[in-house]
Coordinates of C-alpha atoms in Angstrom, one line a residue:
M1 CA 19.4 11.2 -16.5
V2 CA 15.8 10.7 -16.3
V3 CA 14.3 9.5 -12.8
E4 CA 10.8 9.4 -11.7
S5 CA 10.7 11.4 -8.3
P6 CA 12.2 15.1 -7.7
T7 CA 13.8 13.9 -4.6
K8 CA 15.6 10.9 -6.4
A9 CA 16.8 13.6 -8.7
T10 CA 18.1 15.8 -6.0
T11 CA 20.0 12.7 -4.4
L12 CA 21.5 11.5 -7.9
N13 CA 22.6 14.9 -8.9
S14 CA 24.5 15.3 -5.6
Y15 CA 26.6 12.2 -6.7
L16 CA 26.9 13.0 -10.3
G17 CA 28.3 16.8 -10.0
K18 CA 28.0 19.6 -12.5
D19 CA 28.4 18.0 -15.8
W20 CA 25.2 16.2 -15.4
L21 CA 21.4 16.9 -15.6
V22 CA 18.9 15.0 -13.5
V23 CA 15.3 15.5 -14.2
A24 CA 12.2 14.0 -13.1
T25 CA 9.0 12.7 -14.7
K26 CA 7.0 12.5 -11.4
G27 CA 5.7 9.1 -12.2
H28 CA 4.1 7.6 -15.5
I29 CA 3.8 9.8 -18.5
K30 CA 1.5 7.8 -20.3
D31 CA -1.4 5.0 -19.7
L32 CA -4.4 3.8 -21.2
P33 CA -7.2 6.2 -21.7
P34 CA -9.5 6.7 -18.5
K35 CA -12.9 6.4 -20.3
S36 CA -12.4 4.5 -23.4
Y37 CA -11.4 0.8 -24.0
G38 CA -7.6 2.0 -24.9
V39 CA -6.9 -2.0 -26.5
D40 CA -7.0 -2.8 -29.9
I41 CA -8.6 -6.2 -29.8
S42 CA -8.3 -7.0 -33.6
N43 CA -4.5 -6.0 -33.5
S44 CA -3.0 -8.5 -31.4
F45 CA -4.5 -6.7 -28.2
E46 CA -2.0 -3.6 -28.5
P47 CA -2.5 -1.2 -26.0
E48 CA -3.2 2.5 -27.0
Y49 CA -1.4 5.0 -24.8
E50 CA -2.1 8.5 -24.3
W51 CA -0.5 11.4 -22.4
L52 CA -1.2 11.6 -18.7
K53 CA -2.7 15.3 -17.9
G54 CA 0.3 17.6 -17.9
K55 CA 2.7 15.3 -18.6
K56 CA 3.1 16.1 -22.2
N57 CA 4.3 19.6 -21.4
L58 CA 6.7 18.6 -18.5
F59 CA 8.3 15.9 -20.8
A60 CA 8.9 18.4 -23.8
S61 CA 10.9 20.4 -21.5
I62 CA 13.0 17.0 -20.3
V63 CA 13.2 16.7 -24.3
T64 CA 14.7 20.3 -24.5
K65 CA 17.2 19.5 -21.6
A66 CA 18.1 16.2 -23.1
K67 CA 19.1 17.8 -26.7
K68 CA 22.2 19.5 -24.6
C69 CA 23.4 16.1 -23.5
S70 CA 25.6 13.4 -25.2
K71 CA 24.3 10.4 -23.6
I72 CA 20.9 9.9 -21.9
Y73 CA 20.3 7.5 -18.7
I74 CA 16.7 6.4 -17.5
A75 CA 16.8 5.6 -14.3
S76 CA 13.0 4.8 -13.1
D77 CA 12.5 2.0 -10.4
P78 CA 13.8 -1.5 -11.0
D79 CA 10.4 -3.3 -11.2
R80 CA 7.5 -3.8 -14.1
E81 CA 6.1 -0.4 -13.6
G82 CA 9.4 1.3 -13.8
E83 CA 10.4 -0.6 -16.9
I84 CA 7.3 0.6 -18.7
I85 CA 7.9 4.2 -17.5
A86 CA 11.6 3.8 -19.1
K87 CA 9.8 2.3 -22.3
H88 CA 7.6 5.3 -22.6
C89 CA 10.3 7.9 -21.9
F90 CA 12.8 5.6 -24.2
D91 CA 10.1 6.0 -27.2
E92 CA 10.0 10.0 -26.9
L93 CA 13.8 10.5 -26.5
A94 CA 14.8 7.8 -29.3
K95 CA 13.8 10.7 -31.5
L96 CA 17.1 12.7 -30.5
K97 CA 19.3 9.8 -32.0
K98 CA 21.5 9.7 -29.0
P99 CA 22.8 6.6 -27.0
I100 CA 20.1 5.8 -24.5
Y101 CA 20.8 3.4 -21.4
R102 CA 18.7 1.8 -18.7
L103 CA 19.8 2.0 -14.9
R104 CA 18.5 -0.2 -12.3
L105 CA 19.1 1.4 -9.1
K106 CA 18.3 -1.2 -6.2
E107 CA 19.8 1.3 -3.7
I108 CA 20.4 5.1 -4.0
T109 CA 24.2 5.1 -3.2
K110 CA 27.4 6.4 -5.1
V111 CA 28.7 2.8 -5.3
E112 CA 25.5 1.3 -6.7
L113 CA 25.2 4.4 -9.2
N114 CA 28.8 3.5 -10.4
I115 CA 28.2 0.1 -11.0
Q116 CA 25.0 0.6 -12.8
L117 CA 26.6 3.2 -15.0
E118 CA 29.4 1.1 -16.0
K119 CA 27.0 -1.6 -17.3
Q120 CA 25.1 0.5 -19.9
T121 CA 22.3 -1.9 -20.2
G122 CA 18.9 -1.2 -22.4
L123 CA 15.3 -2.0 -21.6
D124 CA 14.3 -5.3 -20.5
Q125 CA 11.8 -6.3 -23.2
G126 CA 10.4 -9.2 -21.0
E127 CA 9.5 -6.9 -18.0
I128 CA 8.0 -4.5 -20.5
E129 CA 6.0 -7.3 -21.9
S130 CA 4.8 -8.7 -18.7
Q131 CA 3.4 -5.3 -17.5
I132 CA 1.8 -4.6 -20.9
A133 CA 0.0 -8.1 -20.4
R134 CA -1.1 -7.3 -16.8
R135 CA -2.3 -4.0 -17.7
V136 CA -3.9 -5.0 -20.9
V137 CA -5.7 -8.1 -19.0
D138 CA -7.0 -5.6 -16.2
R139 CA -8.4 -3.2 -18.6
I140 CA -10.2 -6.1 -20.4
F141 CA -11.7 -7.5 -17.1
G142 CA -12.8 -3.8 -16.2
F143 CA -14.2 -2.8 -19.1
E144 CA -16.1 -6.2 -19.9
V145 CA -17.2 -6.9 -16.5
S146 CA -18.2 -3.7 -15.1
P147 CA -21.0 -3.2 -17.6
D148 CA -22.4 -6.7 -16.8
L149 CA -22.3 -5.7 -13.1
W150 CA -24.2 -2.6 -13.8
K151 CA -26.9 -4.5 -15.8
Q152 CA -27.2 -7.2 -13.2
L153 CA -27.3 -5.3 -10.0
K154 CA -28.9 -2.2 -11.3
I155 CA -26.1 -0.2 -9.8
P156 CA -24.7 2.2 -12.6
T157 CA -21.5 3.2 -10.7
L158 CA -20.2 -0.2 -10.0
S159 CA -16.6 -1.1 -11.3
A160 CA -14.8 -4.4 -11.2
G161 CA -11.1 -5.3 -10.9
R162 CA -9.4 -8.6 -11.3
V163 CA -6.9 -8.9 -8.3
Q164 CA -9.3 -6.8 -6.2
S165 CA -12.0 -9.2 -6.5
T166 CA -10.2 -11.9 -5.3
V167 CA -9.4 -10.2 -2.0
L168 CA -12.7 -9.0 -1.5
H169 CA -13.6 -12.6 -1.9
W170 CA -11.3 -13.4 0.9
I171 CA -12.8 -10.5 3.0
C172 CA -16.5 -11.5 2.3
E173 CA -15.9 -15.1 2.9
R174 CA -14.4 -14.5 6.2
E175 CA -17.3 -12.3 7.4
K176 CA -19.6 -15.1 6.3
E177 CA -17.6 -17.6 8.6
I178 CA -18.2 -15.1 11.4
Q179 CA -21.6 -14.6 11.0
N180 CA -22.4 -18.3 10.8
F181 CA -20.0 -18.9 13.9
S182 CA -21.8 -20.5 16.8
K183 CA -19.7 -20.3 20.1
E184 CA -19.2 -23.0 22.3
T185 CA -18.7 -23.0 25.8
Y186 CA -16.2 -25.6 27.2
L187 CA -14.3 -26.2 30.7
L188 CA -10.7 -26.6 31.8
L189 CA -10.1 -28.9 34.6
K190 CA -7.1 -28.2 37.3
L191 CA -6.0 -29.5 40.2
Q192 CA -4.2 -27.5 42.7
G193 CA -1.6 -29.1 45.2
T194 CA 2.2 -29.4 46.1
L195 CA 5.2 -30.9 44.2
N196 CA 8.5 -31.2 46.0
K197 CA 7.0 -29.0 48.5
Q198 CA 6.5 -26.1 45.8
I199 CA 2.7 -24.9 45.0
S200 CA 1.9 -26.5 41.7
E201 CA -1.2 -26.9 39.4
L202 CA -2.0 -29.6 37.0
K203 CA -4.1 -29.5 33.9
Y204 CA -6.3 -32.2 32.5
H205 CA -5.0 -33.6 29.3
T206 CA -7.7 -34.2 26.5
K207 CA -8.0 -33.4 22.9
E208 CA -11.6 -32.9 23.3
K209 CA -13.6 -30.0 25.1
L210 CA -15.0 -30.8 27.9
N211 CA -18.7 -29.8 29.1
Q212 CA -20.0 -29.6 32.8
A213 CA -21.4 -33.1 32.6
E214 CA -18.1 -34.6 31.7
V215 CA -16.3 -32.8 34.4
N216 CA -18.5 -34.0 37.0
S217 CA -18.1 -37.6 35.6
I218 CA -14.4 -37.1 35.7
V219 CA -14.1 -35.6 39.5
K220 CA -16.6 -38.2 40.5
E221 CA -14.9 -41.3 39.1
L222 CA -11.4 -40.0 40.6
G223 CA -13.2 -39.6 44.0
M224 CA -12.9 -36.0 44.2
I225 CA -16.3 -35.7 45.0
P226 CA -18.2 -36.1 47.6
E227 CA -15.8 -34.8 50.2
P228 CA -13.6 -35.6 51.9
S229 CA -11.8 -36.5 48.8
K230 CA -10.5 -40.1 48.2
L231 CA -7.8 -38.7 45.7
K232 CA -4.8 -38.0 47.7
E233 CA -1.5 -38.1 45.3
L234 CA -0.5 -38.7 41.7
V235 CA 2.8 -39.8 40.8
L236 CA 5.0 -38.3 38.2
S237 CA 5.1 -41.4 35.7
N238 CA 6.8 -39.9 32.6
I239 CA 8.8 -36.7 31.6
K240 CA 8.6 -35.5 28.0
I241 CA 11.6 -33.1 26.9
K242 CA 11.4 -31.2 23.4
Q243 CA 14.3 -28.9 22.6
L244 CA 13.5 -25.6 21.5
N245 CA 14.9 -23.7 18.6
R246 CA 13.3 -20.5 17.7
K247 CA 14.9 -18.9 14.7
P248 CA 14.8 -15.1 14.4
P249 CA 12.5 -13.4 11.9
K250 CA 13.8 -13.0 8.4
A251 CA 14.6 -9.5 6.8
F252 CA 11.6 -7.8 5.7
S253 CA 9.8 -8.4 2.4
T254 CA 7.5 -6.0 1.2
A255 CA 4.5 -7.7 2.7
S256 CA 6.0 -8.4 6.1
L257 CA 7.2 -4.8 6.4
L258 CA 3.5 -3.5 5.6
E259 CA 2.2 -6.1 8.0
V260 CA 4.7 -5.3 10.8
S261 CA 4.5 -1.6 10.1
F262 CA 0.7 -1.7 10.5
R263 CA 0.7 -3.6 13.5
A264 CA 3.7 -2.0 15.5
L265 CA 3.2 1.4 14.4
K266 CA -0.3 1.7 13.1
F267 CA 0.7 3.2 9.5
D268 CA -1.6 1.6 7.0
S269 CA 0.1 0.3 3.8
K270 CA -0.3 3.4 1.7
K271 CA 1.5 5.5 4.5
T272 CA 4.3 2.8 4.9
M273 CA 5.1 2.8 1.2
R274 CA 5.3 6.5 1.0
I275 CA 7.8 6.8 3.8
A276 CA 9.5 3.7 2.7
Q277 CA 9.9 5.6 -1.0
S278 CA 11.3 8.5 0.9
L279 CA 14.0 6.4 2.8
F280 CA 14.7 4.8 -0.2
E281 CA 15.3 7.9 -2.4
G282 CA 17.6 9.6 0.1
K283 CA 18.0 12.0 3.1
K284 CA 20.0 14.9 3.8
L285 CA 22.1 14.0 6.7
H286 CA 24.8 15.7 8.9
S287 CA 27.4 15.3 6.3
G288 CA 25.4 17.7 4.0
E289 CA 25.1 14.8 1.5
T290 CA 21.9 13.3 0.5
V291 CA 22.0 9.5 1.2
G292 CA 19.7 6.6 0.4
L293 CA 18.9 4.9 3.6
I294 CA 17.0 1.4 2.7
T295 CA 17.4 -0.8 -0.5
Y296 CA 14.4 -0.7 -2.9
M297 CA 11.1 -1.3 -0.8
R298 CA 9.2 -3.5 -3.4
S299 CA 10.5 -7.0 -2.9
D300 CA 8.8 -10.4 -2.5
S301 CA 12.4 -11.6 -1.2
T302 CA 14.0 -12.1 2.2
R303 CA 17.2 -12.5 0.7
V304 CA 20.2 -10.3 1.8
S305 CA 23.4 -10.1 -0.3
D306 CA 26.6 -10.9 0.8
S307 CA 27.9 -7.6 1.0
K308 CA 25.0 -6.2 3.2
R309 CA 25.3 -9.3 5.5
Q310 CA 29.1 -8.6 6.0
L311 CA 28.1 -5.0 6.9
G312 CA 25.6 -6.4 9.3
E313 CA 27.6 -8.8 10.8
N314 CA 30.7 -6.5 11.4
Y315 CA 28.3 -3.9 13.6
L316 CA 27.0 -7.1 15.6
K317 CA 30.6 -8.0 16.3
Q318 CA 31.5 -4.6 17.4
H319 CA 28.3 -3.9 19.4
Y320 CA 26.6 -7.1 20.3
P321 CA 29.0 -10.0 19.8
T322 CA 27.3 -12.5 21.9
L323 CA 24.2 -12.3 19.6
L324 CA 25.6 -13.0 16.4
L325 CA 25.0 -16.2 14.7
E326 CA 28.4 -17.0 13.5
G327 CA 28.7 -18.7 9.7
A328 CA 25.1 -17.7 9.0
G329 CA 25.9 -17.0 5.5
K330 CA 23.6 -19.8 4.0
Q331 CA 20.3 -18.3 2.7
S332 CA 17.1 -20.0 3.6
K333 CA 14.8 -20.8 0.9
Q334 CA 12.6 -18.2 -0.8
K335 CA 8.8 -18.3 -0.6
K336 CA 6.9 -20.5 -3.5
F337 CA 5.7 -17.3 -5.4
S338 CA 8.8 -15.4 -4.9
Q339 CA 10.2 -13.7 -8.0
D340 CA 13.5 -13.0 -5.8
A341 CA 14.5 -10.2 -8.3
H342 CA 15.3 -8.1 -5.5
E343 CA 17.0 -8.5 -1.9
A344 CA 15.1 -8.1 1.2
V345 CA 13.9 -4.1 2.4
I346 CA 17.0 -3.7 4.7
P347 CA 19.4 -0.5 5.5
I348 CA 22.2 0.1 3.4
N349 CA 24.6 1.0 5.9
P350 CA 23.6 -0.6 9.6
N351 CA 26.3 1.9 10.9
L352 CA 23.9 4.7 10.5
T353 CA 21.9 3.9 13.6
P354 CA 18.5 5.2 13.9
Y355 CA 19.6 7.5 17.0
Q356 CA 22.4 8.9 14.9
I357 CA 20.1 10.2 12.2
R358 CA 16.9 10.8 14.3
N359 CA 17.4 14.8 13.9
Y360 CA 17.4 14.5 10.3
L361 CA 14.1 12.3 9.7
T362 CA 10.4 13.1 10.6
A363 CA 8.9 11.3 13.5
D364 CA 7.3 8.6 11.1
E365 CA 10.3 8.3 8.7
W366 CA 12.5 7.5 12.0
K367 CA 10.0 5.0 13.2
L368 CA 9.8 3.0 10.0
Y369 CA 13.7 3.1 9.6
Q370 CA 14.3 1.8 13.3
L371 CA 11.6 -0.9 12.2
I372 CA 13.9 -1.8 9.5
W373 CA 17.0 -1.3 11.0
E374 CA 16.4 -3.7 13.9
R375 CA 14.5 -6.2 11.8
F376 CA 17.6 -6.8 9.5
L377 CA 20.1 -7.1 12.7
V378 CA 17.9 -9.3 14.2
S379 CA 17.7 -11.8 11.1
L380 CA 21.5 -12.2 11.6
M381 CA 21.1 -13.4 15.4
K382 CA 21.1 -16.5 16.9
P383 CA 18.1 -18.3 17.7
E384 CA 16.4 -18.7 21.0
S385 CA 17.4 -22.1 22.3
G386 CA 16.0 -24.3 25.3
E387 CA 13.6 -27.2 25.9
E388 CA 9.7 -27.6 26.6
I389 CA 9.4 -30.0 29.6
V390 CA 5.9 -31.9 30.2
Y391 CA 5.5 -33.8 33.4
E392 CA 2.9 -36.2 33.1
F393 CA 0.7 -37.6 36.0
P394 CA -1.5 -40.6 34.9
I395 CA -4.3 -41.8 37.0
G396 CA -6.5 -44.9 35.7
K397 CA -7.4 -44.0 32.2
H398 CA -7.0 -40.0 32.8
L399 CA -3.9 -38.0 32.4
F400 CA -2.9 -34.6 34.3
T401 CA 0.2 -32.9 33.0
H402 CA 2.3 -29.8 34.2
S403 CA 4.2 -28.3 31.1
F404 CA 6.9 -25.3 31.1
E405 CA 9.8 -24.0 29.2
R406 CA 13.4 -23.8 30.2
I407 CA 15.5 -21.5 28.2
F408 CA 19.2 -21.8 27.8
D409 CA 20.0 -18.8 25.3
G410 CA 17.6 -16.2 24.5
G411 CA 19.4 -15.4 21.3
F412 CA 17.8 -12.6 19.2
K413 CA 15.3 -11.9 22.0
N414 CA 18.2 -10.4 24.3
F415 CA 18.2 -7.4 21.5
P416 CA 18.2 -4.6 22.3
E417 CA 18.1 -5.6 26.1
P418 CA 18.8 -8.9 27.8
M419 CA 15.7 -10.9 28.5
M420 CA 14.3 -12.3 31.8
D421 CA 15.6 -15.4 33.2
K422 CA 12.7 -17.9 32.7
K423 CA 14.5 -20.7 34.8
K424 CA 13.1 -19.1 37.7
N425 CA 9.5 -20.1 36.7
T426 CA 10.6 -23.7 36.4
L427 CA 9.7 -26.7 38.5
D428 CA 12.5 -29.4 39.1
A429 CA 11.2 -33.0 39.4
K430 CA 12.0 -36.6 38.5
V431 CA 10.3 -39.8 37.7
G432 CA 8.8 -41.0 40.9
D433 CA 7.9 -37.6 42.6
I434 CA 4.4 -37.2 44.0
F435 CA 2.0 -34.4 43.5
F436 CA 0.0 -34.2 46.8
Y437 CA -3.6 -33.1 45.6
E438 CA -5.5 -30.6 47.7
S439 CA -8.4 -29.2 45.7
Y440 CA -9.6 -28.9 42.2
S441 CA -11.1 -25.8 40.0
T442 CA -12.7 -25.4 36.6
L443 CA -12.1 -22.6 34.1
E444 CA -14.9 -21.6 31.5
K445 CA -13.8 -20.8 28.1
E446 CA -15.6 -20.0 25.0
T447 CA -14.4 -20.7 21.5
E448 CA -13.7 -17.7 19.6
P449 CA -15.0 -16.8 16.0
P450 CA -12.5 -16.5 13.1
E451 CA -10.8 -12.7 13.3
R452 CA -11.2 -10.4 10.5
Y453 CA -8.3 -9.4 8.4
T454 CA -6.2 -6.6 9.0
Q455 CA -4.2 -4.9 6.4
G456 CA -1.3 -6.4 7.3
K457 CA -2.8 -10.0 7.3
L458 CA -4.4 -9.4 4.0
I459 CA -1.3 -8.3 2.2
Q460 CA 0.9 -11.3 3.9
K461 CA -2.0 -13.8 2.5
M462 CA -1.5 -11.9 -1.0
E463 CA 2.3 -12.8 -0.7
D464 CA 1.9 -16.3 0.6
T465 CA -0.8 -17.2 -2.2
G466 CA 0.9 -15.5 -5.1
V467 CA -1.9 -12.9 -5.5
G468 CA -0.6 -9.7 -6.7
R469 CA 3.0 -8.3 -6.5
P470 CA 4.9 -6.0 -4.0
S471 CA 4.3 -3.1 -6.1
T472 CA 0.6 -3.6 -6.2
Y473 CA -0.2 -4.7 -2.6
A474 CA -1.3 -1.3 -1.4
N475 CA -3.0 -0.2 -4.3
I476 CA -5.4 -3.3 -4.3
L477 CA -6.7 -2.3 -0.5
E478 CA -6.9 1.5 -1.7
T479 CA -9.1 0.5 -4.5
L480 CA -11.5 -1.7 -2.6
K481 CA -11.8 1.3 -0.1
L482 CA -12.4 3.9 -2.7
R483 CA -15.1 1.6 -4.4
K484 CA -16.7 1.4 -0.9
Y485 CA -16.5 -2.4 -1.0
I486 CA -14.7 -2.6 2.3
V487 CA -15.0 -0.6 5.6
E488 CA -12.1 -0.5 8.1
Y489 CA -12.7 0.4 11.9
Q490 CA -9.0 0.5 13.7
K491 CA -7.4 -2.6 12.5
N492 CA -10.3 -4.5 11.4
I493 CA -11.4 -4.8 7.7
G494 CA -14.9 -6.0 6.7
P495 CA -16.9 -5.8 3.7
S496 CA -19.8 -3.1 3.3
A497 CA -23.1 -4.3 2.2
L498 CA -22.1 -3.1 -1.3
G499 CA -19.0 -5.5 -1.2
M500 CA -21.2 -8.3 -0.2
K501 CA -23.6 -7.8 -3.0
V502 CA -20.7 -7.4 -5.4
D503 CA -18.8 -10.3 -4.3
A504 CA -21.9 -12.4 -4.3
Y505 CA -22.4 -12.1 -8.0
L506 CA -19.0 -12.0 -9.2
D507 CA -18.1 -15.3 -7.2
L508 CA -21.2 -17.0 -8.7
N509 CA -20.6 -16.1 -12.5
F510 CA -17.0 -15.2 -12.7
H511 CA -15.3 -17.5 -10.2
D512 CA -13.1 -19.0 -12.9
L513 CA -11.2 -15.6 -13.3
I514 CA -11.2 -14.1 -9.8
G515 CA -10.5 -17.4 -7.6
E516 CA -7.6 -17.5 -6.0
S517 CA -5.9 -20.5 -8.1
F518 CA -6.6 -18.6 -11.2
T519 CA -5.2 -15.5 -10.1
K520 CA -1.9 -16.9 -8.8
D521 CA -1.6 -18.9 -12.0
L522 CA -1.8 -15.8 -13.8
E523 CA 0.9 -14.0 -11.9
Q524 CA 3.1 -17.0 -12.6
Q525 CA 2.2 -16.7 -16.3
L526 CA 3.3 -12.9 -16.1
D527 CA 6.5 -14.0 -14.4
Q528 CA 7.2 -16.3 -17.3
I529 CA 6.7 -13.5 -19.9
T530 CA 9.4 -11.7 -17.9
E531 CA 11.9 -14.5 -18.6
N532 CA 10.9 -14.6 -22.2
K533 CA 9.2 -18.0 -21.9
N534 CA 5.8 -16.8 -22.7
S535 CA 3.8 -15.0 -25.2
R536 CA 2.2 -11.8 -24.1
V537 CA -0.6 -12.1 -26.8
E538 CA -1.1 -15.9 -26.1
L539 CA -1.7 -15.0 -22.5
I540 CA -4.1 -12.3 -23.5
S541 CA -6.1 -14.2 -26.0
A542 CA -6.5 -16.9 -23.6
F543 CA -8.1 -14.7 -21.1
Y544 CA -10.0 -12.9 -23.3
E545 CA -11.6 -15.9 -25.0
K546 CA -12.4 -17.3 -21.4
L547 CA -14.0 -14.2 -20.4
K548 CA -16.4 -13.8 -23.6
Q549 CA -17.3 -17.3 -23.1
I550 CA -18.7 -16.3 -19.6
L551 CA -20.4 -13.1 -20.9
K552 CA -22.2 -15.2 -23.5
S553 CA -23.3 -18.0 -21.0
P554 CA -26.6 -17.2 -19.0
R555 CA -26.2 -15.7 -15.7
K556 CA -26.4 -17.6 -12.7
K557 CA -28.6 -16.1 -10.1
T558 CA -29.9 -16.5 -6.3
E559 CA -32.6 -14.9 -4.5
S560 CA -30.6 -12.1 -3.8
Y561 CA -27.0 -10.8 -3.8
G562 CA -27.2 -9.5 -0.6
P563 CA -28.8 -7.0 1.1
E564 CA -30.6 -4.1 -0.8
I565 CA -28.6 -0.7 -0.7
V566 CA -30.7 2.5 -0.2
T567 CA -28.7 5.8 -0.3
S568 CA -29.8 8.4 2.1
K569 CA -29.6 12.2 1.5
K570 CA -26.3 12.3 2.9
N571 CA -25.0 9.4 1.1
E572 CA -25.3 7.1 4.2
K573 CA -25.5 3.5 3.0
I574 CA -28.7 2.0 4.7
V575 CA -29.3 -1.6 4.2
T576 CA -32.8 -3.2 4.3
E577 CA -33.7 -6.8 3.6
N578 CA -35.6 -7.1 0.4
S579 CA -39.4 -6.5 0.9
R580 CA -38.8 -7.9 4.6
I581 CA -38.2 -4.7 6.5
N582 CA -40.9 -4.0 9.4
S583 CA -43.2 -1.4 8.0
N584 CA -43.0 0.4 11.5
V585 CA -39.3 1.2 10.6
N586 CA -38.4 4.3 8.3
P587 CA -35.0 3.6 7.0
K588 CA -34.6 7.4 6.5
K589 CA -34.7 8.1 9.9
N590 CA -31.6 5.8 10.7
K591 CA -29.4 8.7 10.7
N592 CA -31.1 10.2 13.7
Q593 CA -31.2 7.1 15.6
H594 CA -28.6 6.2 18.2
L595 CA -27.4 2.5 17.0
P596 CA -26.1 3.1 13.5
K597 CA -24.3 6.3 14.3
E598 CA -20.7 4.8 12.7
R599 CA -20.7 4.3 9.1
S600 CA -21.7 0.8 9.3
L601 CA -21.1 -2.5 7.7
I602 CA -24.8 -4.0 8.1
L603 CA -25.2 -7.8 6.7
T604 CA -28.8 -9.2 6.8
E605 CA -29.4 -12.2 9.3
K606 CA -32.4 -14.6 8.8
K607 CA -32.7 -15.1 12.7
V608 CA -35.8 -14.2 14.6
C609 CA -35.3 -11.5 17.3
P610 CA -35.5 -13.5 20.7
K611 CA -37.2 -10.3 22.6
C612 CA -39.7 -9.3 20.1
S613 CA -40.1 -12.4 17.9
D614 CA -41.2 -9.8 15.5
G615 CA -38.1 -8.7 13.9
T616 CA -34.9 -10.2 12.3
I617 CA -31.3 -10.2 13.8
R618 CA -29.0 -7.8 12.0
T619 CA -25.2 -7.5 12.5
K620 CA -22.8 -4.7 12.2
L621 CA -19.1 -4.0 12.9
G622 CA -18.5 -1.8 15.6
K623 CA -15.5 0.7 16.1
N624 CA -14.0 -2.0 18.6
G625 CA -13.9 -4.6 15.8
K626 CA -16.7 -6.3 17.6
T627 CA -19.8 -7.8 15.8
I628 CA -22.9 -6.0 17.1
Y629 CA -26.2 -7.9 17.0
F630 CA -29.5 -6.1 17.1
C631 CA -33.2 -6.5 15.8
S632 CA -34.1 -4.9 12.5
R633 CA -37.3 -3.1 14.5
Y634 CA -34.8 -1.0 16.4
P635 CA -35.5 1.3 18.0
H636 CA -39.2 0.0 18.6
C637 CA -37.2 -3.2 19.8
D638 CA -34.3 -2.4 21.8
Y639 CA -32.5 -5.7 21.6
I640 CA -28.8 -5.4 21.2
T641 CA -25.8 -7.8 22.1
Y642 CA -22.3 -8.5 21.5
D643 CA -23.1 -12.1 21.9
N644 CA -24.2 -14.2 18.7

């Protein structure tokens, strides 16, 4: 049996016994050449694969072992990448003229293994064609667009990726929104007093944001000023009640797993997928047996199989009987762009609790397993139910309100410990009751700029929009970081100056190929190839012709594709405005100046410095995720602030 990883080989070998040989390819064995095109354009875009470094000798030893076997099974991962690995292995092993079968293990257990062994299926040609189409399209885009970037931006080391460019554009557009954001100060008006002898507070109800003049007008009109106040009481005239039914979160898809893991455990996407892979492939437990702990970790589905749901419900009946949602077998509708090829990322056996197996996992493996285990059980629980109550106190054309929630059943929020009783914080009143006014207050608030993306939020957006697939989410972000197109401080991701420059050019000239709508449409076409509804050659040909038309057309140009980038001796990127930097500032000295100590994201602004009126305002993403505004003449001008 041929698998991808040595860990998976060890686990399966423990199930199969002495009559079996299980060997590992350690990932892909062939790929397109790294330095040449590798696609025969004139021959229906046929890919020209070559052996990856070291894999020819490795596979030679696999062939030697296969000669001793009567049957060959290829059990690479059950997705597109796994299928192309199986195809390359099949092509080499077919020379032995022995029966070859394909196994698609969606979990590493004895039961699943026996089921797949009985099927004795072959390769999935649709999956293979789809993977080849994606790989060839990405190769064509990279090898055609990258030289164009070099030529137009005068930076010979640039490279472009199709899906990565879409994600980079999201990041750059968000950064522009932040830079262009102007904060707005507004006021909340509140009344203090008593209702049914209880100290209470009412809020002024309005859809618009109030400024100081409007607040002054309201309090004057209601007789609250001048003192003594003419406002003595308000009558409760209406009670609005809205039923609450907050459903528990669904079991994890790959995207939601990456998002929650990053938020709760601070694991980046690459680390989460590496740990999830180890949990999928199996760990040696107290019984001495190596056991797969979770289902396949690359899935865009939140669906749970009937057998797994029954296991989860049985566990809850035994340990948390009051939290189980009875008769919850109906599956919710999957997301629009979900392939639903695999069920959700869930524990194979919920009876293996995190605490039972803690000593057999590393600290990080245990944390991720606990996250997956708890999320699965929570997805089977009752919703939180209650009601939202709003008391309305009209006076003339104005309205004041008091709102609160009354929770009847905390449902899934009572796991693992019961939630606090919110009834104690409620205020019981009926229509006609009087609110006795005592004083008023205002609270100053500021509008907040859009938040920068985190890894989790970006991956969630990829899933929601159909851009990318579970097997590519983590790699997309890693590629952008390796190319130095994005920078990350703690949770926040922003574009580097280089990323802004590249995005500006690509969006202006290649938007039709990297726009969100085109990218997700292409993903759907790839899915149709998988289902044998579309032709690989037709898809690639249409993409190639569209790209060639763009490359033949005159380039669109702006005054600048972003800040000019100068590389210092230590390869620190220093950003200057084209021919606008103050002559008193030497960019090479920035490495010794106090402000840009962090490797920074610096974007050029055109606002004049309010302190010296000589320099312009620049911005950088600080380590705390906030935007720092400073003068381009720093340190000659020491203007610096967090306020826009």
